[in-house]
Coordinates of C-alpha atoms and ligand atoms in Angstrom, one line a residue:
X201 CA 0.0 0.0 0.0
X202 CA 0.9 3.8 -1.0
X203 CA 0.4 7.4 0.4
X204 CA 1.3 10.1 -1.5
X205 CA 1.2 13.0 1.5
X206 CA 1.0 16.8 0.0
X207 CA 2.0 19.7 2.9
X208 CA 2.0 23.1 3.0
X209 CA 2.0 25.6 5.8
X210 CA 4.2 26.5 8.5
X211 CA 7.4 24.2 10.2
X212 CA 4.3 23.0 12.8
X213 CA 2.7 21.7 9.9
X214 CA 5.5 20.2 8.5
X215 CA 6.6 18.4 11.8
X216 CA 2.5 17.1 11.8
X217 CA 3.5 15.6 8.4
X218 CA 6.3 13.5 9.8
X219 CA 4.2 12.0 12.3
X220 CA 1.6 11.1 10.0
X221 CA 4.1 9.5 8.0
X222 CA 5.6 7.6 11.0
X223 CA 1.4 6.3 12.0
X224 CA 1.4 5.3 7.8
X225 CA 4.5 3.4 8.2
X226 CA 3.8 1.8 11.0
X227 CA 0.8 0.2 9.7
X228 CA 2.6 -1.2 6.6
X229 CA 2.0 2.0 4.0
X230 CA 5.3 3.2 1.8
X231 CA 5.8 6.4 0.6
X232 CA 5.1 7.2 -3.1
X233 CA 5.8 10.6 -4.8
X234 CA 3.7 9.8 -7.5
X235 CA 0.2 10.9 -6.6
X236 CA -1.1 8.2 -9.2
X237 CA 0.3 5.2 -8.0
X238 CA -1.4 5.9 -4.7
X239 CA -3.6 4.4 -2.4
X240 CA -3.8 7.0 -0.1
X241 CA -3.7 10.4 -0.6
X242 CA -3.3 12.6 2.4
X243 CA -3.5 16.5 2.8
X244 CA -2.3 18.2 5.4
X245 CA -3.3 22.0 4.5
X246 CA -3.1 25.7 5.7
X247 CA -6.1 28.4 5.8
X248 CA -3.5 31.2 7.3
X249 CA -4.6 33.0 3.7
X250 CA -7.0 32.0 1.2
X251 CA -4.6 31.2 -1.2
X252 CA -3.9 28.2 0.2
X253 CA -7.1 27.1 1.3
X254 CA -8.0 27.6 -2.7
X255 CA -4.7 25.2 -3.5
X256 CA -7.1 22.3 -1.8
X257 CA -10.0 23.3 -3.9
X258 CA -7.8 23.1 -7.5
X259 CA -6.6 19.6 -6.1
X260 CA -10.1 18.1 -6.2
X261 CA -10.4 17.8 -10.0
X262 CA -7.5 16.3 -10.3
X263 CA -8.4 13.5 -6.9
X264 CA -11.7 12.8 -8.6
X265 CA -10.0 12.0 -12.1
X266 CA -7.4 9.6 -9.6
X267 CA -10.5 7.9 -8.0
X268 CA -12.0 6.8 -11.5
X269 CA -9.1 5.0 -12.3
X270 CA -9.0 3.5 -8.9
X271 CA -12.3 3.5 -7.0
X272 CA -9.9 1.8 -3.7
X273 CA -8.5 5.2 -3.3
X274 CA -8.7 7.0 -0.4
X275 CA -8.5 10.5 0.2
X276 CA -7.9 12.1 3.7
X277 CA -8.3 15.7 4.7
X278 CA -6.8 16.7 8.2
X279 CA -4.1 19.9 9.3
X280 CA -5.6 23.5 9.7
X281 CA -9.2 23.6 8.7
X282 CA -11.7 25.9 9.4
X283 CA -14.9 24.6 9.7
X284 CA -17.4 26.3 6.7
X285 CA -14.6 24.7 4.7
X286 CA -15.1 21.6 6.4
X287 CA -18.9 21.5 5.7
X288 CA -17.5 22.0 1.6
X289 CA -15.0 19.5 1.6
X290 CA -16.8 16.7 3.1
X291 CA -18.4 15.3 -0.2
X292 CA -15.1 15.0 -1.7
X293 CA -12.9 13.4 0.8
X294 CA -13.0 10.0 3.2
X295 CA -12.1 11.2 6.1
X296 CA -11.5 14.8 7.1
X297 CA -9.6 14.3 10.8
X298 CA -8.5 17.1 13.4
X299 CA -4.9 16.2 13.7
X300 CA -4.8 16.0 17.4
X301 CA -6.7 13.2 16.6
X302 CA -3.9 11.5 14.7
X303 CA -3.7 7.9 16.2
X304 CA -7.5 7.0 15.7
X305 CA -6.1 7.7 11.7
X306 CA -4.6 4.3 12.2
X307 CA -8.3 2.4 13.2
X308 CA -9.8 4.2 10.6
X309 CA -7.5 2.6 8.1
X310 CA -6.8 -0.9 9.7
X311 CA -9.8 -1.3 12.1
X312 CA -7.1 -1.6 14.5
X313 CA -6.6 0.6 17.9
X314 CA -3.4 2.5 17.7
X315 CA -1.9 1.2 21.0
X316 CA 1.1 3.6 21.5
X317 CA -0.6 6.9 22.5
X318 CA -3.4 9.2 22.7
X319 CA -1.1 12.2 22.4
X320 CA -0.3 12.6 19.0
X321 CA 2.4 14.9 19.4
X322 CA 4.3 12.4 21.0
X323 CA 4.2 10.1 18.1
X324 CA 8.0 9.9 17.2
X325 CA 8.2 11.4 13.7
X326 CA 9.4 10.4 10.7
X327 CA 12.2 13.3 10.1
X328 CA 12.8 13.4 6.6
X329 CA 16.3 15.3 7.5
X330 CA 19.2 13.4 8.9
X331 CA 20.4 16.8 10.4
X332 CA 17.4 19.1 11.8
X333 CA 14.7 17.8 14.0
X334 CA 11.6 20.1 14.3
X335 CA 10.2 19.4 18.2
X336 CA 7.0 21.4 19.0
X337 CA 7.0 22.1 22.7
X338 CA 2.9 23.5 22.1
X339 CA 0.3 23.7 19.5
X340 CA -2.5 26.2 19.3
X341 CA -2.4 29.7 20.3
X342 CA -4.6 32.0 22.8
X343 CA -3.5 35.4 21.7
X344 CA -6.5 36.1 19.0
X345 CA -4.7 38.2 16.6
X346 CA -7.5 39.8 14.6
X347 CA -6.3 39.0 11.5
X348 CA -5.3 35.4 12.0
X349 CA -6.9 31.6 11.7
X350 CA -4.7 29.9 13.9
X351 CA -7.0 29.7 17.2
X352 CA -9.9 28.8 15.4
X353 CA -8.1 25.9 13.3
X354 CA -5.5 24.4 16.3
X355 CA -7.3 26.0 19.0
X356 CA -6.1 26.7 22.5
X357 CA -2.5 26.7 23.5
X358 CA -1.6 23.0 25.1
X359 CA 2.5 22.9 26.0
X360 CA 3.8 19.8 26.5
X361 CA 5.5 18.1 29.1
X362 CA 9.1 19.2 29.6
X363 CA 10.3 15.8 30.6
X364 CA 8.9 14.1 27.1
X365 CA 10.6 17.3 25.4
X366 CA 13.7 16.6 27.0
X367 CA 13.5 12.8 26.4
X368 CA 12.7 13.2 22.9
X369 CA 15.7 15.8 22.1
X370 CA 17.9 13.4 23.9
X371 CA 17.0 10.4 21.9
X372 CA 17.9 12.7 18.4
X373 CA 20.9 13.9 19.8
X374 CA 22.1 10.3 20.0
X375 CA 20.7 10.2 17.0
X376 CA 23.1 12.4 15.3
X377 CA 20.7 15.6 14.5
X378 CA 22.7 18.8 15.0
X379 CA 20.1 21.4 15.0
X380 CA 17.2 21.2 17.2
X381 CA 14.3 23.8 16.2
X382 CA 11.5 24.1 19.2
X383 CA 8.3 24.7 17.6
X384 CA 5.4 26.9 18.8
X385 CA 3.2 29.2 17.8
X386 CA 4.1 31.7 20.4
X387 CA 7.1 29.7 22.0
X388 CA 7.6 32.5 25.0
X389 CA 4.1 31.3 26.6
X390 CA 5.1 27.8 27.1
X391 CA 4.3 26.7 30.4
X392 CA 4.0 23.1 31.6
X393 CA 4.8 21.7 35.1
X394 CA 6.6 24.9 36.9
X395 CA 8.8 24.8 34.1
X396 CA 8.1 28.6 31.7
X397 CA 10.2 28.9 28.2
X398 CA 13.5 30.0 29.3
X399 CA 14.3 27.0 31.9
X400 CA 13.0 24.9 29.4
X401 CA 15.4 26.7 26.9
X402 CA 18.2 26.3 29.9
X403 CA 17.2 22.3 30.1
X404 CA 18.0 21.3 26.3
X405 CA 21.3 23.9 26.7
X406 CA 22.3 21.7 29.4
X407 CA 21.9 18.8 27.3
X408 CA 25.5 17.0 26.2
X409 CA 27.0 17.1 23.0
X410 CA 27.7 19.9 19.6
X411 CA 24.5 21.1 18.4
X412 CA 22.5 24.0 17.4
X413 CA 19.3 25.1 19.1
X414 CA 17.0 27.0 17.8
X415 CA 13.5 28.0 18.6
X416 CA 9.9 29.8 16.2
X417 CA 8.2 31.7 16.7
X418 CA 8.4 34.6 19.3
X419 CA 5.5 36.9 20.4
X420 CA 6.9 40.4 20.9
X421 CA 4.8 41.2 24.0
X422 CA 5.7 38.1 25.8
X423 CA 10.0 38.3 25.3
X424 CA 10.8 39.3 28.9
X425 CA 14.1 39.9 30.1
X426 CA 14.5 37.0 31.9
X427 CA 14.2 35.6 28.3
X428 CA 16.4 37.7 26.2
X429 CA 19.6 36.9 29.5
X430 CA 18.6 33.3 29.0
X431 CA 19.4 33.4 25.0
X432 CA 22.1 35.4 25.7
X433 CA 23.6 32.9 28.1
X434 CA 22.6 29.6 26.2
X435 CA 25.5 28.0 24.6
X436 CA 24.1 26.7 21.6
X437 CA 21.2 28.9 21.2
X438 CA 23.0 31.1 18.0
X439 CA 22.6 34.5 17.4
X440 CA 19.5 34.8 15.3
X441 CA 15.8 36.1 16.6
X442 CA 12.5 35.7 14.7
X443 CA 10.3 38.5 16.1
X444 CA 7.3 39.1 14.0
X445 CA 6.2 42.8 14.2
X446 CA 3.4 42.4 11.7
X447 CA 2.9 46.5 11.2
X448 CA 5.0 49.6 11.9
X449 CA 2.2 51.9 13.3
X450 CA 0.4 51.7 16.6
X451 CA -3.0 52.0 15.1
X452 CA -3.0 49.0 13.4
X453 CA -1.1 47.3 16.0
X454 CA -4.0 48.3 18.1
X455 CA -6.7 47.2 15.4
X456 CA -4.6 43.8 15.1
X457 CA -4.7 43.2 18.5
X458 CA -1.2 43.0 19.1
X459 CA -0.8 44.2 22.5
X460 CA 2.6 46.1 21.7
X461 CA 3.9 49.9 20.5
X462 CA 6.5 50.3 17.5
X463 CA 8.7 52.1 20.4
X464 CA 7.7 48.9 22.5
X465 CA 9.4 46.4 19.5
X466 CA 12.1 49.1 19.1
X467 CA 13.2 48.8 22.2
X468 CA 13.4 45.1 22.2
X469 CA 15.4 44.9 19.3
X470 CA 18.1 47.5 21.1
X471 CA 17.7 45.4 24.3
X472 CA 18.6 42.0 22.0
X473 CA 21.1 44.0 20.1
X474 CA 23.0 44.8 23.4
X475 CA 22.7 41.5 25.2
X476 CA 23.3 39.5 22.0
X477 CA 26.7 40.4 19.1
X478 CA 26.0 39.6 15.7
X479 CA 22.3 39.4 16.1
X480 CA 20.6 38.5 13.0
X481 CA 16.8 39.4 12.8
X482 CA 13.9 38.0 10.9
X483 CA 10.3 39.2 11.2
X484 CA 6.8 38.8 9.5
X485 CA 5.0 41.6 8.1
X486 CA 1.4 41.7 6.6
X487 CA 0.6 45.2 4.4
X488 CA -2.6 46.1 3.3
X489 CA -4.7 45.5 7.1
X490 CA -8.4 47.0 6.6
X491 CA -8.2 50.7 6.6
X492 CA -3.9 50.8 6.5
X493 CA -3.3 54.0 5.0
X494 CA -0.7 55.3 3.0
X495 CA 1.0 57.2 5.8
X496 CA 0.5 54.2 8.2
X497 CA 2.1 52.1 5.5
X498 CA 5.2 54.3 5.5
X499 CA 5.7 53.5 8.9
X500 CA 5.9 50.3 8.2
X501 CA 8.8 50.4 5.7
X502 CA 10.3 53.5 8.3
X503 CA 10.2 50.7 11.0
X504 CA 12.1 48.4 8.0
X505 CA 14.9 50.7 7.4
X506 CA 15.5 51.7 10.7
X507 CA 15.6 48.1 12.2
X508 CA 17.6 46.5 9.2
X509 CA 15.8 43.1 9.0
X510 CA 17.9 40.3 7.9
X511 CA 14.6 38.4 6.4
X512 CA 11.3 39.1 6.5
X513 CA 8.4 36.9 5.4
X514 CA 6.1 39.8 3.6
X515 CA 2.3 38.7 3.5
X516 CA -0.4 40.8 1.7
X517 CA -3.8 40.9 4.4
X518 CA -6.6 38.0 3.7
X519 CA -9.7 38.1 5.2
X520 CA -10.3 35.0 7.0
X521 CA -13.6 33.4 8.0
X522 CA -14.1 33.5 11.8
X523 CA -11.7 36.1 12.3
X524 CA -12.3 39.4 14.4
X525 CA -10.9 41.4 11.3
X526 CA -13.0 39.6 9.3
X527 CA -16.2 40.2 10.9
X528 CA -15.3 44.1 11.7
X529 CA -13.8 45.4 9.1
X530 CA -13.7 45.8 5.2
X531 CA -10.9 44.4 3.6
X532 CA -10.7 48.0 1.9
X533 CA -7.1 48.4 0.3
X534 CA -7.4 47.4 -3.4
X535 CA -5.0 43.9 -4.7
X536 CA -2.8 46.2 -6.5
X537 CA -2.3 48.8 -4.1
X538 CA -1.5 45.4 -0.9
X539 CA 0.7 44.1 -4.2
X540 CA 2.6 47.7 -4.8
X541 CA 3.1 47.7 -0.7
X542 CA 4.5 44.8 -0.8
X543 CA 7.2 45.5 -3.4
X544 CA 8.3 48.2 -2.0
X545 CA 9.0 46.6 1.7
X546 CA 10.6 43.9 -0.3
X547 CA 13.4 46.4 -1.8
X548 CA 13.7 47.8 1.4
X549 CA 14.6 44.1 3.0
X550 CA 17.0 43.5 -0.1
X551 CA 19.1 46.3 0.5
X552 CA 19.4 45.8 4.4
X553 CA 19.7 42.3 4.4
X554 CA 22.5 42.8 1.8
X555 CA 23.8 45.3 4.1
X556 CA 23.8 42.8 6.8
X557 CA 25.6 40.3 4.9
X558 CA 28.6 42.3 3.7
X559 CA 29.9 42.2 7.1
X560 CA 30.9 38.7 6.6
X561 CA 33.4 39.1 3.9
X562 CA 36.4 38.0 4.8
X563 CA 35.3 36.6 8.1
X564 CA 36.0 33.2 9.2
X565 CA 32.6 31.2 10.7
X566 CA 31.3 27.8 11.6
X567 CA 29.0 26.4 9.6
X568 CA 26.5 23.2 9.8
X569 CA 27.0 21.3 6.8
X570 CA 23.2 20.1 5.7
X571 CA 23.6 18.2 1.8
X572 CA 24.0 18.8 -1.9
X573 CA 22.3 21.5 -3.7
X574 CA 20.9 20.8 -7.5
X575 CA 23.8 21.8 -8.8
X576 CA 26.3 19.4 -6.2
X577 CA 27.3 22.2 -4.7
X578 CA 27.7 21.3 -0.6
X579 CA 25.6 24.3 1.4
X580 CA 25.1 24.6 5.0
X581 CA 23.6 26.8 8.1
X582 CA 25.2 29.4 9.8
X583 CA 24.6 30.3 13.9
X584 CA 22.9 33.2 12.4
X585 CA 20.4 31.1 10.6
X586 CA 21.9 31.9 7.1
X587 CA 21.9 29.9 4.0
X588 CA 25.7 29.5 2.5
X589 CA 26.7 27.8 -0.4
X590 CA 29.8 26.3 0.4
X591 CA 33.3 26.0 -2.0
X592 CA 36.3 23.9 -1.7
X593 CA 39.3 25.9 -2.0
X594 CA 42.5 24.3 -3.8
X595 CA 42.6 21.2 -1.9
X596 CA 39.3 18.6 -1.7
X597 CA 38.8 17.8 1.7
X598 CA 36.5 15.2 3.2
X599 CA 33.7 17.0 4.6
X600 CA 30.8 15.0 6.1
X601 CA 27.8 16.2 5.8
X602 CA 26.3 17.0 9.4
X603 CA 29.0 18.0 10.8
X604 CA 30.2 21.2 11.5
X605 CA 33.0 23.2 9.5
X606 CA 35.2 27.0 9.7
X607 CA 34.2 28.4 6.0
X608 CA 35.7 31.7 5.2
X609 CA 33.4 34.3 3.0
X610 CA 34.0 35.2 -0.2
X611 CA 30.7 36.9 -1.8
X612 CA 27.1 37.5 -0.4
X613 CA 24.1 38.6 -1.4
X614 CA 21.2 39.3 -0.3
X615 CA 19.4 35.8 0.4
X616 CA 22.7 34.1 1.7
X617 CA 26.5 34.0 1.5
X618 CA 29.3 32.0 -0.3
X619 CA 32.2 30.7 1.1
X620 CA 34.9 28.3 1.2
X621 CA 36.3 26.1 3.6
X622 CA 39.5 26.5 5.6
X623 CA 42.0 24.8 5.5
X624 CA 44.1 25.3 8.2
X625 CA 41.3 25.6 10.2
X626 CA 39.9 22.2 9.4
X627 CA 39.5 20.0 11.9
X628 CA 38.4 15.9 12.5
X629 CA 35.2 15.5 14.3
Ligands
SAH723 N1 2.3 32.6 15.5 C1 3.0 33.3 14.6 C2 2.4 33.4 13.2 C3 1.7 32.3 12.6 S1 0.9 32.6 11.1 C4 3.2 34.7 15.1 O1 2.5 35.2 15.9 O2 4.1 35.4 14.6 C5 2.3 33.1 10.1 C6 2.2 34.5 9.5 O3 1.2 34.6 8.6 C7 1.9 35.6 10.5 O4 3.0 36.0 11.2 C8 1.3 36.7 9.6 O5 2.3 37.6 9.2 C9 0.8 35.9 8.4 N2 -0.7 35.9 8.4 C10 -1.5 35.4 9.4 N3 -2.8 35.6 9.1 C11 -2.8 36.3 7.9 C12 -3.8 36.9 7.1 N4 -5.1 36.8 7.5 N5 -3.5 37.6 6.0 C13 -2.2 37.7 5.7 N6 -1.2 37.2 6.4 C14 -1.5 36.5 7.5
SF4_724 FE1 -2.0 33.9 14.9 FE2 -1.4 35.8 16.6 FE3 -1.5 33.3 17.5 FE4 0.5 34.0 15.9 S1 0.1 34.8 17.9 S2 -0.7 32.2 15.7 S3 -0.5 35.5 14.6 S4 -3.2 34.5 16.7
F3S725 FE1 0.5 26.8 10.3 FE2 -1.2 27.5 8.4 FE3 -2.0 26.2 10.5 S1 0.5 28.7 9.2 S2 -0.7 26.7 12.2 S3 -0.6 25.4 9.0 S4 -3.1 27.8 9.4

């Protein structure tokens, strides 16, 4: 038997997919990437903006044509679903599953109980990298951004239990993963057992062994000090930050219900750039909110220059069903005009990111080795959460992928840098 499993979303729903690959395996299914050999197809989807709620829709045509060639098929709906698309998709799939209820998938399939556990986050997953491990520490969120699905398609934030966190990281470590990303939707309100995010942070520091630890995402109004010493002090927390800010101006901060000023975020950043050298910062941004006006846009790309972003994951606004935004305001800023605001905080985050990379030349840094691009060129990770390409200079050494190498840069750009690795520095591990 076959799946074929399609993803999209964020890392969380990513990670998901790896577990229901691990409860497909377990029962006996392989994988297949070709969605016509299958006997399963599985979809684990995203509503954070129409357009990808629409991708599911332009998949059914093509399910349906599938099916008549192969009336066994089954099809399988689950990940972040709100529920008027529910009602729509139920005539066309076979089982559409919340996926906190991922082990009754395997009854479903088998008519067999899945014995190992009722927690599905605690389903080992099947990592399809043999050098990053995704581990969510929660799922769902309570913070009710105006604009956003999440609550209504995860629901309420559940952390887990530190000591099944702990366990788990331990067991990849011994594994051989090198980068450890904690997953959350708002990782600085975990709390489980006494234990709030920066002694769990301090817990997997502790842990033995060369690895890198990383954590998404972070809720600006909920970094306290205590958190920003604890990265500081971590030993294999790098320095890199993903602190969305969403808008620059405190009116639609306000109407998003963020619960924080641009003066508020600014002083974070210096409070992050003091505690932490080297800092490299990546943010999300949504333009076009209901009633964002030109001026209030300009802040926005004002807040860009002035902060100097090293990435930023640009979003135009989508109305989304259930949402307070949705139900208050009128999505009034044209397409064109979201599209035009857009491109012009995207130059902005070229230029400063480029800015931000130029510092490098010449610099010697470690870098995680990760695999072979298209083009068998080896490229890697750096502390700072940068993508680098990675040369060999006159002499071929053996580098292992996984492990971790001193690369020197040569050229940058804006989306990553370009290096080569050092010989005298090069060291057996
Ligand atoms: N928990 C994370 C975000 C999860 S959603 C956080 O608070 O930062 C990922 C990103 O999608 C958000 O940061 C936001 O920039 C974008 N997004 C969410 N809802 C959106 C909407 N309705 N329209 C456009 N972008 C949206
Ligand atoms: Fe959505 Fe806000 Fe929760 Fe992030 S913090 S998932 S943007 S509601
Ligand atoms: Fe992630 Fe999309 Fe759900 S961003 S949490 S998969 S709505």
């Amino acid at each position: 038997m076959k799946y074929h499993l399609i993803t999209f979303g964020c890392q969380m729903n990513k990670s998901d997919s790896e577990r229901i690959a691990t409860v497909l395996e377990n029962i006996g299914y392989k994988e297949t990437s070709k969605i016509n050999e299958a006997d399963l197809i599985i979809v684990n989807m995203c509503s954070v903006r129409q357009k990808a709620v629409d991708r599911v829709y332009g998949m059914i045509k093509n399910f349906n044509r599938i099916k008549k060639q192969n009336p066994n098929l089954k099809i399988i709906l689950t990940g972040c679903v709100l529920l008027k698309d529910k009602n729509k998709f139920k005539k066309w799939f076979d089982l559409i599953f919340d996926i906190k209820d991922l082990p009754k998938l395997t009854k479903f399939l088998t008519k067999q109980q899945n014995k190992q556990t009722d927690d599905y986050l605690s389903i080992l997953p099947a990592i399809s990298s043999p050098i990053t491990a995704y581990v969510p520490i929660m799922t769902g969120c309570n913070n009710f951004c105006a604009y956003c699905v999440v609550p209504y398609t995860r629901g309420r934030e559940i952390s887990r239990s530190p000591k099944i966190i702990i366990a788990e990281i331990k067991k990849l470590l011994k594994d051989g993963y090198k980068e450890i990303i904690l997953l959350g939707q708002n990782v600085n309100s975990y709390q489980k057992d006494d234990v709030n995010f920066s002694q769990l942070l301090k817990m997997v520091d502790n842990l033995q062994g060369k690895f890198w630890l990383r954590f998404i995402t972070n809720h600006p109004k909920d970094l306290t000090d205590e958190l920003i010493n604890t990265i500081a002090e971590c030993k294999k927390v790098g320095p890199y930050m993903h602190l969305p800010i969403q808008a620059g101006n405190d009116q639609i901060l306000k109407k998003m219900n963020r619960h924080y000023t641009v003066s508020y975020y600014k002083n974070l950043i210096k409070k992050l750039r003091k505690k932490i050298q080297n800092l490299s910062i990546s943010t999300d941004i949504i333009v076009g909110f209901p009633g964002e006006t030109k001026n209030q846009f300009n802040d926005t790309a004002k807040l860009m220059r002035s902060i100097k972003f090293d990435m930023a994951y640009l979003a135009q606004y989508s109305p989304r069903p259930q949402t307070l935004a949705a139900k208050t305001f009128k999505d009034n800023v044209p397409k064109e005009e979201k599209k035009q605001r857009e491109e012009i905080l995207n130059e902005i985050l070229k230029k400063t990111a480029l800015k931000n990379n130029e510092k490098y030349i010449g610099k010697i840094i470690e870098v995680l080795i990760i695999g072979y691009d298209k083009k068998n060129n080896l490229y890697g990770v750096t502390d700072t959460f940068k993508h680098i390409l990675v040369k060999f200079g006159q002499k071929k050494l053996p580098i292992k992928i996984g492990n971790f190498y001193n690369v020197k840069i040569t050229q940058v750009a804006s989306w990553g840098l370009e290096g080569c690795f050092q010989l005298l520095s090069f060291r057996k591990q």
